[in-house]
């Protein structure tokens, strides 16, 4: 960091479709050179009857000046609205150089980022965009994604491709995550297109689609998805649950990751707080329907253990505010991990009093934290096991997963060690 950087924070209030200016955010350096973030809500925003907080943990509505020295001065709710691994790759390609300042990633992202926030240098917010890529553009989007992933820098040296990168792929890069993706519009709303990637062990779009459907069959709340095929390649489309199309434009719902709720980050010490139990405590405090949301979260945690979705890190969980109040968001990004140890598997987050070990006995130790009795928790786990056992094969096949891929995935589902009674692995 070489200098002080500052911007305005815009938000689309609940029920509205236009941005209003909500706050100012600045990152500067302390005398010893450490970056420090400052955030203050605007007076005019605070006077609005529809003013809402950016998040329910760090940036509650008030006239305080918030400061943070964590994460280079970036508050969790702001970090959630920034591009992640994939988006950063695209922005760097577009800029023609790697490793921009953190603030540049914030300012360079397009305004289709997750949640209701946007950022800019003018006191008046920009008009919300009306034009999105159509699903028809998926062919070009996918090709550009392949060029970017393939590190074929010289291939985007020519002016036409460079323009395409700018026009096509830069749209949608503010969504987080590592997998190549873009945001596309269909008549009824916005979808995230997740492309296949050369490193995939199986037809990932179809497998993820099948798992999302399997979770739905298990009674869990899950994002809608479908498969489309462009130029012979399958693409997973996941409906954005943080946007609602109205005649006047898009409503934007605030969205905050579990990483932010847990006041955590992706570092060694940050990971100590990656815990479903701590997340349950936060949801109990922030959700408008804690009992229902905790039961759902418990179900998702158990589902992840049963299907070996071991990449269930806290950016793969979120809370959503469609109006003033917060609820657990629908589930998304469900993927089995390729066949691994049959004895012990670890979730990305602590899931019981014995840590991350994905075993029924360990999951049941957490029941009380989810406001469930031991008996209720056991019924939930047993029903999930029963449904996954009877439905997984059909779910994969309905999604068009090949015989060979089904065989590779079989080892991920209901592994032997799930039932071991020794919870300490
Ligand atoms: N249906 C949805 N509606 C709104 N936002 C979503 C939806 N699905 C995902 N997101 C947001 O987009 C981000 C990236 O999506 P996702 O997790 O599916 O991508 P990924 O690249 O597979 O992630 P990872 O890096 O965890 O593998 C999520 O962290 C979440 O913030
Ligand atoms: Mg993800």
Tab-separated table of N, CA and C in Angstrom, residues 315-404:
chain	number	residue	atom	x	y	z
A	315	UNK	N	-17.048	-19.597	3.101
A	315	UNK	CA	-17.578	-18.758	2.007
A	315	UNK	C	-18.615	-19.547	1.216
A	316	UNK	N	-18.781	-20.800	1.577
A	316	UNK	CA	-19.829	-21.597	0.943
A	316	UNK	C	-21.094	-21.670	1.799
A	317	UNK	N	-21.171	-20.778	2.766
A	317	UNK	CA	-22.399	-20.598	3.562
A	317	UNK	C	-22.626	-19.094	3.674
A	318	UNK	N	-23.885	-18.691	3.724
A	318	UNK	CA	-24.140	-17.252	3.822
A	318	UNK	C	-25.486	-16.984	4.469
A	319	UNK	N	-25.652	-15.721	4.926
A	319	UNK	CA	-26.978	-15.269	5.326
A	319	UNK	C	-27.425	-14.215	4.315
A	320	UNK	N	-28.731	-14.072	4.206
A	320	UNK	CA	-29.317	-13.258	3.155
A	320	UNK	C	-30.407	-12.397	3.788
A	321	UNK	N	-30.509	-11.129	3.346
A	321	UNK	CA	-31.595	-10.270	3.850
A	321	UNK	C	-32.427	-9.802	2.668
A	322	UNK	N	-33.595	-10.402	2.482
A	322	UNK	CA	-34.489	-9.986	1.391
A	322	UNK	C	-35.276	-8.752	1.796
A	323	UNK	N	-35.420	-8.567	3.108
A	323	UNK	CA	-36.026	-7.329	3.603
A	323	UNK	C	-35.105	-6.805	4.693
A	324	UNK	N	-35.608	-6.390	5.800
A	324	UNK	CA	-34.708	-5.854	6.830
A	324	UNK	C	-33.992	-6.964	7.595
A	325	UNK	N	-34.615	-8.154	7.617
A	325	UNK	CA	-34.088	-9.179	8.524
A	325	UNK	C	-33.285	-10.252	7.792
A	326	UNK	N	-32.443	-10.928	8.555
A	326	UNK	CA	-31.511	-11.920	8.004
A	326	UNK	C	-32.023	-13.336	8.157
A	327	UNK	N	-31.768	-14.151	7.147
A	327	UNK	CA	-32.058	-15.591	7.200
A	327	UNK	C	-30.870	-16.334	6.591
A	328	UNK	N	-30.763	-17.614	6.908
A	328	UNK	CA	-29.761	-18.452	6.239
A	328	UNK	C	-30.080	-18.462	4.738
A	329	UNK	N	-29.073	-18.342	3.896
A	329	UNK	CA	-29.324	-18.352	2.443
A	329	UNK	C	-29.572	-19.790	1.983
A	330	UNK	N	-30.126	-19.971	0.780
A	330	UNK	CA	-30.182	-21.337	0.239
A	330	UNK	C	-28.770	-21.921	0.129
A	331	UNK	N	-28.688	-23.242	0.092
A	331	UNK	CA	-27.373	-23.900	-0.035
A	331	UNK	C	-26.886	-23.772	-1.479
A	332	UNK	N	-25.549	-23.727	-1.664
A	332	UNK	CA	-24.944	-23.651	-2.999
A	332	UNK	C	-23.577	-24.302	-2.939
A	333	UNK	N	-22.959	-24.495	-4.088
A	333	UNK	CA	-21.610	-25.056	-4.194
A	333	UNK	C	-21.455	-26.393	-3.445
A	334	UNK	N	-22.252	-27.372	-3.835
A	334	UNK	CA	-22.185	-28.706	-3.218
A	334	UNK	C	-21.485	-29.663	-4.191
A	335	UNK	N	-20.354	-30.189	-3.786
A	335	UNK	CA	-19.558	-31.045	-4.667
A	335	UNK	C	-18.907	-32.162	-3.869
A	336	UNK	N	-19.032	-33.411	-4.304
A	336	UNK	CA	-18.332	-34.472	-3.564
A	336	UNK	C	-16.832	-34.403	-3.829
A	337	UNK	N	-16.057	-34.763	-2.831
A	337	UNK	CA	-14.602	-34.798	-3.010
A	337	UNK	C	-14.216	-36.180	-3.543
A	338	UNK	N	-13.310	-36.232	-4.520
A	338	UNK	CA	-12.935	-37.531	-5.112
A	338	UNK	C	-12.553	-38.558	-4.052
A	339	UNK	N	-12.758	-39.821	-4.404
A	339	UNK	CA	-12.542	-40.937	-3.472
A	339	UNK	C	-11.243	-40.782	-2.695
A	340	UNK	N	-11.345	-40.836	-1.417
A	340	UNK	CA	-10.200	-40.688	-0.532
A	340	UNK	C	-10.351	-41.704	0.586
A	341	UNK	N	-9.666	-41.466	1.705
A	341	UNK	CA	-9.671	-42.440	2.797
A	341	UNK	C	-11.079	-42.927	3.144
A	342	UNK	N	-11.221	-44.224	3.380
A	342	UNK	CA	-12.516	-44.785	3.775
A	342	UNK	C	-12.744	-44.655	5.283
A	343	UNK	N	-11.656	-44.413	6.038
A	343	UNK	CA	-11.781	-44.390	7.495
A	343	UNK	C	-12.159	-43.019	8.046
A	344	UNK	N	-11.397	-42.026	7.623
A	344	UNK	CA	-11.576	-40.716	8.231
A	344	UNK	C	-11.644	-39.638	7.175
A	345	UNK	N	-12.661	-38.854	7.235
A	345	UNK	CA	-12.753	-37.687	6.359
A	345	UNK	C	-13.038	-36.460	7.216
A	346	UNK	N	-12.469	-35.356	6.806
A	346	UNK	CA	-12.612	-34.138	7.593
A	346	UNK	C	-13.359	-33.082	6.799
A	347	UNK	N	-14.385	-32.497	7.414
A	347	UNK	CA	-15.038	-31.344	6.790
A	347	UNK	C	-14.096	-30.143	6.909
A	348	UNK	N	-14.420	-29.073	6.211
A	348	UNK	CA	-13.565	-27.876	6.291
A	348	UNK	C	-13.813	-27.116	7.587
A	349	UNK	N	-14.953	-27.408	8.239
A	349	UNK	CA	-15.291	-26.695	9.472
A	349	UNK	C	-15.542	-27.693	10.613
A	350	UNK	N	-15.286	-27.250	11.826
A	350	UNK	CA	-15.557	-28.093	13.001
A	350	UNK	C	-17.051	-28.444	13.005
A	351	UNK	N	-17.347	-29.738	13.214
A	351	UNK	CA	-18.753	-30.153	13.101
A	351	UNK	C	-19.232	-30.909	14.338
A	352	UNK	N	-18.439	-30.897	15.416
A	352	UNK	CA	-18.854	-31.564	16.647
A	352	UNK	C	-17.794	-31.308	17.705
A	353	UNK	N	-18.014	-31.855	18.900
A	353	UNK	CA	-17.037	-31.562	19.955
A	353	UNK	C	-15.695	-32.243	19.685
A	354	UNK	N	-15.650	-33.128	18.695
A	354	UNK	CA	-14.380	-33.774	18.348
A	354	UNK	C	-13.805	-33.233	17.047
A	355	UNK	N	-14.049	-31.994	16.771
A	355	UNK	CA	-13.407	-31.351	15.624
A	355	UNK	C	-14.107	-31.575	14.304
A	356	UNK	N	-13.305	-31.753	13.249
A	356	UNK	CA	-13.863	-31.732	11.892
A	356	UNK	C	-14.217	-33.117	11.362
A	357	UNK	N	-14.034	-34.142	12.178
A	357	UNK	CA	-14.213	-35.506	11.666
A	357	UNK	C	-15.684	-35.765	11.283
A	358	UNK	N	-15.850	-36.201	10.038
A	358	UNK	CA	-17.197	-36.366	9.462
A	358	UNK	C	-17.775	-37.718	9.851
A	359	UNK	N	-18.144	-37.856	11.119
A	359	UNK	CA	-18.759	-39.096	11.602
A	359	UNK	C	-20.060	-38.777	12.298
A	360	UNK	N	-21.006	-39.698	12.143
A	360	UNK	CA	-22.318	-39.496	12.742
A	360	UNK	C	-22.209	-39.148	14.231
A	361	UNK	N	-21.387	-39.927	14.961
A	361	UNK	CA	-21.283	-39.720	16.415
A	361	UNK	C	-20.826	-38.302	16.737
A	362	UNK	N	-19.875	-37.808	15.917
A	362	UNK	CA	-19.370	-36.456	16.159
A	362	UNK	C	-20.451	-35.417	15.851
A	363	UNK	N	-21.157	-35.592	14.746
A	363	UNK	CA	-22.205	-34.642	14.364
A	363	UNK	C	-23.266	-34.542	15.463
A	364	UNK	N	-23.584	-35.696	16.067
A	364	UNK	CA	-24.640	-35.704	17.080
A	364	UNK	C	-24.238	-34.947	18.345
A	365	UNK	N	-22.931	-34.867	18.600
A	365	UNK	CA	-22.502	-34.129	19.805
A	365	UNK	C	-22.865	-32.655	19.704
A	366	UNK	N	-23.132	-32.171	18.461
A	366	UNK	CA	-23.381	-30.744	18.263
A	366	UNK	C	-24.851	-30.370	18.414
A	367	UNK	N	-25.741	-31.357	18.601
A	367	UNK	CA	-27.192	-31.125	18.545
A	367	UNK	C	-27.643	-29.878	19.323
A	368	UNK	N	-27.218	-29.769	20.565
A	368	UNK	CA	-27.681	-28.681	21.435
A	368	UNK	C	-27.372	-27.304	20.844
A	369	UNK	N	-26.230	-27.186	20.186
A	369	UNK	CA	-25.844	-25.882	19.614
A	369	UNK	C	-26.804	-25.461	18.510
A	370	UNK	N	-27.517	-26.453	17.951
A	370	UNK	CA	-28.480	-26.169	16.874
A	370	UNK	C	-29.911	-26.169	17.412
A	371	UNK	N	-30.035	-26.067	18.732
A	371	UNK	CA	-31.343	-26.064	19.410
A	371	UNK	C	-32.138	-27.343	19.148
A	372	UNK	N	-31.414	-28.464	18.989
A	372	UNK	CA	-32.067	-29.752	18.749
A	372	UNK	C	-31.779	-30.687	19.921
A	373	UNK	N	-32.725	-31.584	20.207
A	373	UNK	CA	-32.433	-32.623	21.189
A	373	UNK	C	-31.612	-33.695	20.483
A	374	UNK	N	-30.952	-34.548	21.270
A	374	UNK	CA	-30.166	-35.629	20.676
A	374	UNK	C	-31.042	-36.505	19.784
A	375	UNK	N	-32.270	-36.697	20.235
A	375	UNK	CA	-33.191	-37.568	19.491
A	375	UNK	C	-33.584	-36.928	18.154
A	376	UNK	N	-33.899	-35.624	18.208
A	376	UNK	CA	-34.260	-34.916	16.962
A	376	UNK	C	-33.096	-34.952	15.971
A	377	UNK	N	-31.887	-34.725	16.499
A	377	UNK	CA	-30.705	-34.694	15.626
A	377	UNK	C	-30.496	-36.053	14.966
A	378	UNK	N	-30.692	-37.096	15.742
A	378	UNK	CA	-30.474	-38.443	15.192
A	378	UNK	C	-31.496	-38.756	14.094
A	379	UNK	N	-32.723	-38.314	14.308
A	379	UNK	CA	-33.756	-38.541	13.269
A	379	UNK	C	-33.350	-37.817	11.977
A	380	UNK	N	-32.846	-36.600	12.117
A	380	UNK	CA	-32.444	-35.830	10.924
A	380	UNK	C	-31.325	-36.569	10.183
A	381	UNK	N	-30.287	-36.990	10.916
A	381	UNK	CA	-29.155	-37.675	10.257
A	381	UNK	C	-29.638	-38.964	9.604
A	382	UNK	N	-30.439	-39.733	10.329
A	382	UNK	CA	-30.871	-41.031	9.782
A	382	UNK	C	-31.723	-40.854	8.522
A	383	UNK	N	-32.576	-39.821	8.532
A	383	UNK	CA	-33.382	-39.571	7.320
A	383	UNK	C	-32.506	-39.178	6.146
A	384	UNK	N	-31.475	-38.376	6.433
A	384	UNK	CA	-30.568	-37.968	5.353
A	384	UNK	C	-29.843	-39.185	4.779
A	385	UNK	N	-29.370	-40.039	5.660
A	385	UNK	CA	-28.646	-41.237	5.194
A	385	UNK	C	-29.574	-42.077	4.317
A	386	UNK	N	-30.801	-42.249	4.809
A	386	UNK	CA	-31.767	-43.077	4.079
A	386	UNK	C	-32.026	-42.507	2.677
A	387	UNK	N	-32.256	-41.196	2.613
A	387	UNK	CA	-32.569	-40.583	1.318
A	387	UNK	C	-31.352	-40.618	0.396
A	388	UNK	N	-30.176	-40.283	0.928
A	388	UNK	CA	-28.985	-40.290	0.064
A	388	UNK	C	-28.747	-41.708	-0.459
A	389	UNK	N	-28.892	-42.680	0.438
A	389	UNK	CA	-28.647	-44.069	0.024
A	389	UNK	C	-29.589	-44.488	-1.107
A	390	UNK	N	-30.863	-44.107	-0.986
A	390	UNK	CA	-31.813	-44.588	-1.996
A	390	UNK	C	-31.846	-43.710	-3.243
A	391	UNK	N	-31.395	-42.463	-3.136
A	391	UNK	CA	-31.611	-41.529	-4.254
A	391	UNK	C	-30.364	-41.095	-5.016
A	392	UNK	N	-29.156	-41.334	-4.453
A	392	UNK	CA	-27.998	-40.688	-5.084
A	392	UNK	C	-27.765	-41.154	-6.510
A	393	UNK	N	-27.918	-42.443	-6.717
A	393	UNK	CA	-27.639	-42.970	-8.047
A	393	UNK	C	-28.633	-42.378	-9.061
A	394	UNK	N	-29.899	-42.361	-8.679
A	394	UNK	CA	-30.925	-41.810	-9.580
A	394	UNK	C	-30.692	-40.324	-9.820
A	395	UNK	N	-30.279	-39.590	-8.769
A	395	UNK	CA	-30.033	-38.144	-8.929
A	395	UNK	C	-28.924	-37.897	-9.934
A	396	UNK	N	-27.841	-38.676	-9.812
A	396	UNK	CA	-26.716	-38.498	-10.737
A	396	UNK	C	-27.158	-38.815	-12.159
A	397	UNK	N	-27.895	-39.896	-12.312
A	397	UNK	CA	-28.308	-40.299	-13.670
A	397	UNK	C	-29.303	-39.309	-14.272
A	398	UNK	N	-30.215	-38.836	-13.452
A	398	UNK	CA	-31.174	-37.829	-13.967
A	398	UNK	C	-30.447	-36.584	-14.455
A	399	UNK	N	-29.326	-36.284	-13.796
A	399	UNK	CA	-28.554	-35.095	-14.205
A	399	UNK	C	-27.656	-35.408	-15.404
A	400	UNK	N	-27.728	-36.647	-15.896
A	400	UNK	CA	-26.947	-36.999	-17.087
A	400	UNK	C	-25.492	-37.322	-16.794
A	401	UNK	N	-25.176	-37.678	-15.533
A	401	UNK	CA	-23.796	-38.049	-15.193
A	401	UNK	C	-23.525	-39.445	-15.781
A	402	UNK	N	-22.379	-39.616	-16.395
A	402	UNK	CA	-22.089	-40.880	-17.086
A	402	UNK	C	-21.857	-42.021	-16.088
A	403	UNK	N	-21.958	-43.242	-16.620
A	403	UNK	CA	-21.724	-44.446	-15.816
A	403	UNK	C	-20.351	-44.385	-15.139
A	404	UNK	N	-19.365	-43.986	-15.934
A	404	UNK	CA	-17.979	-43.945	-15.440
A	404	UNK	C	-17.859	-42.912	-14.293
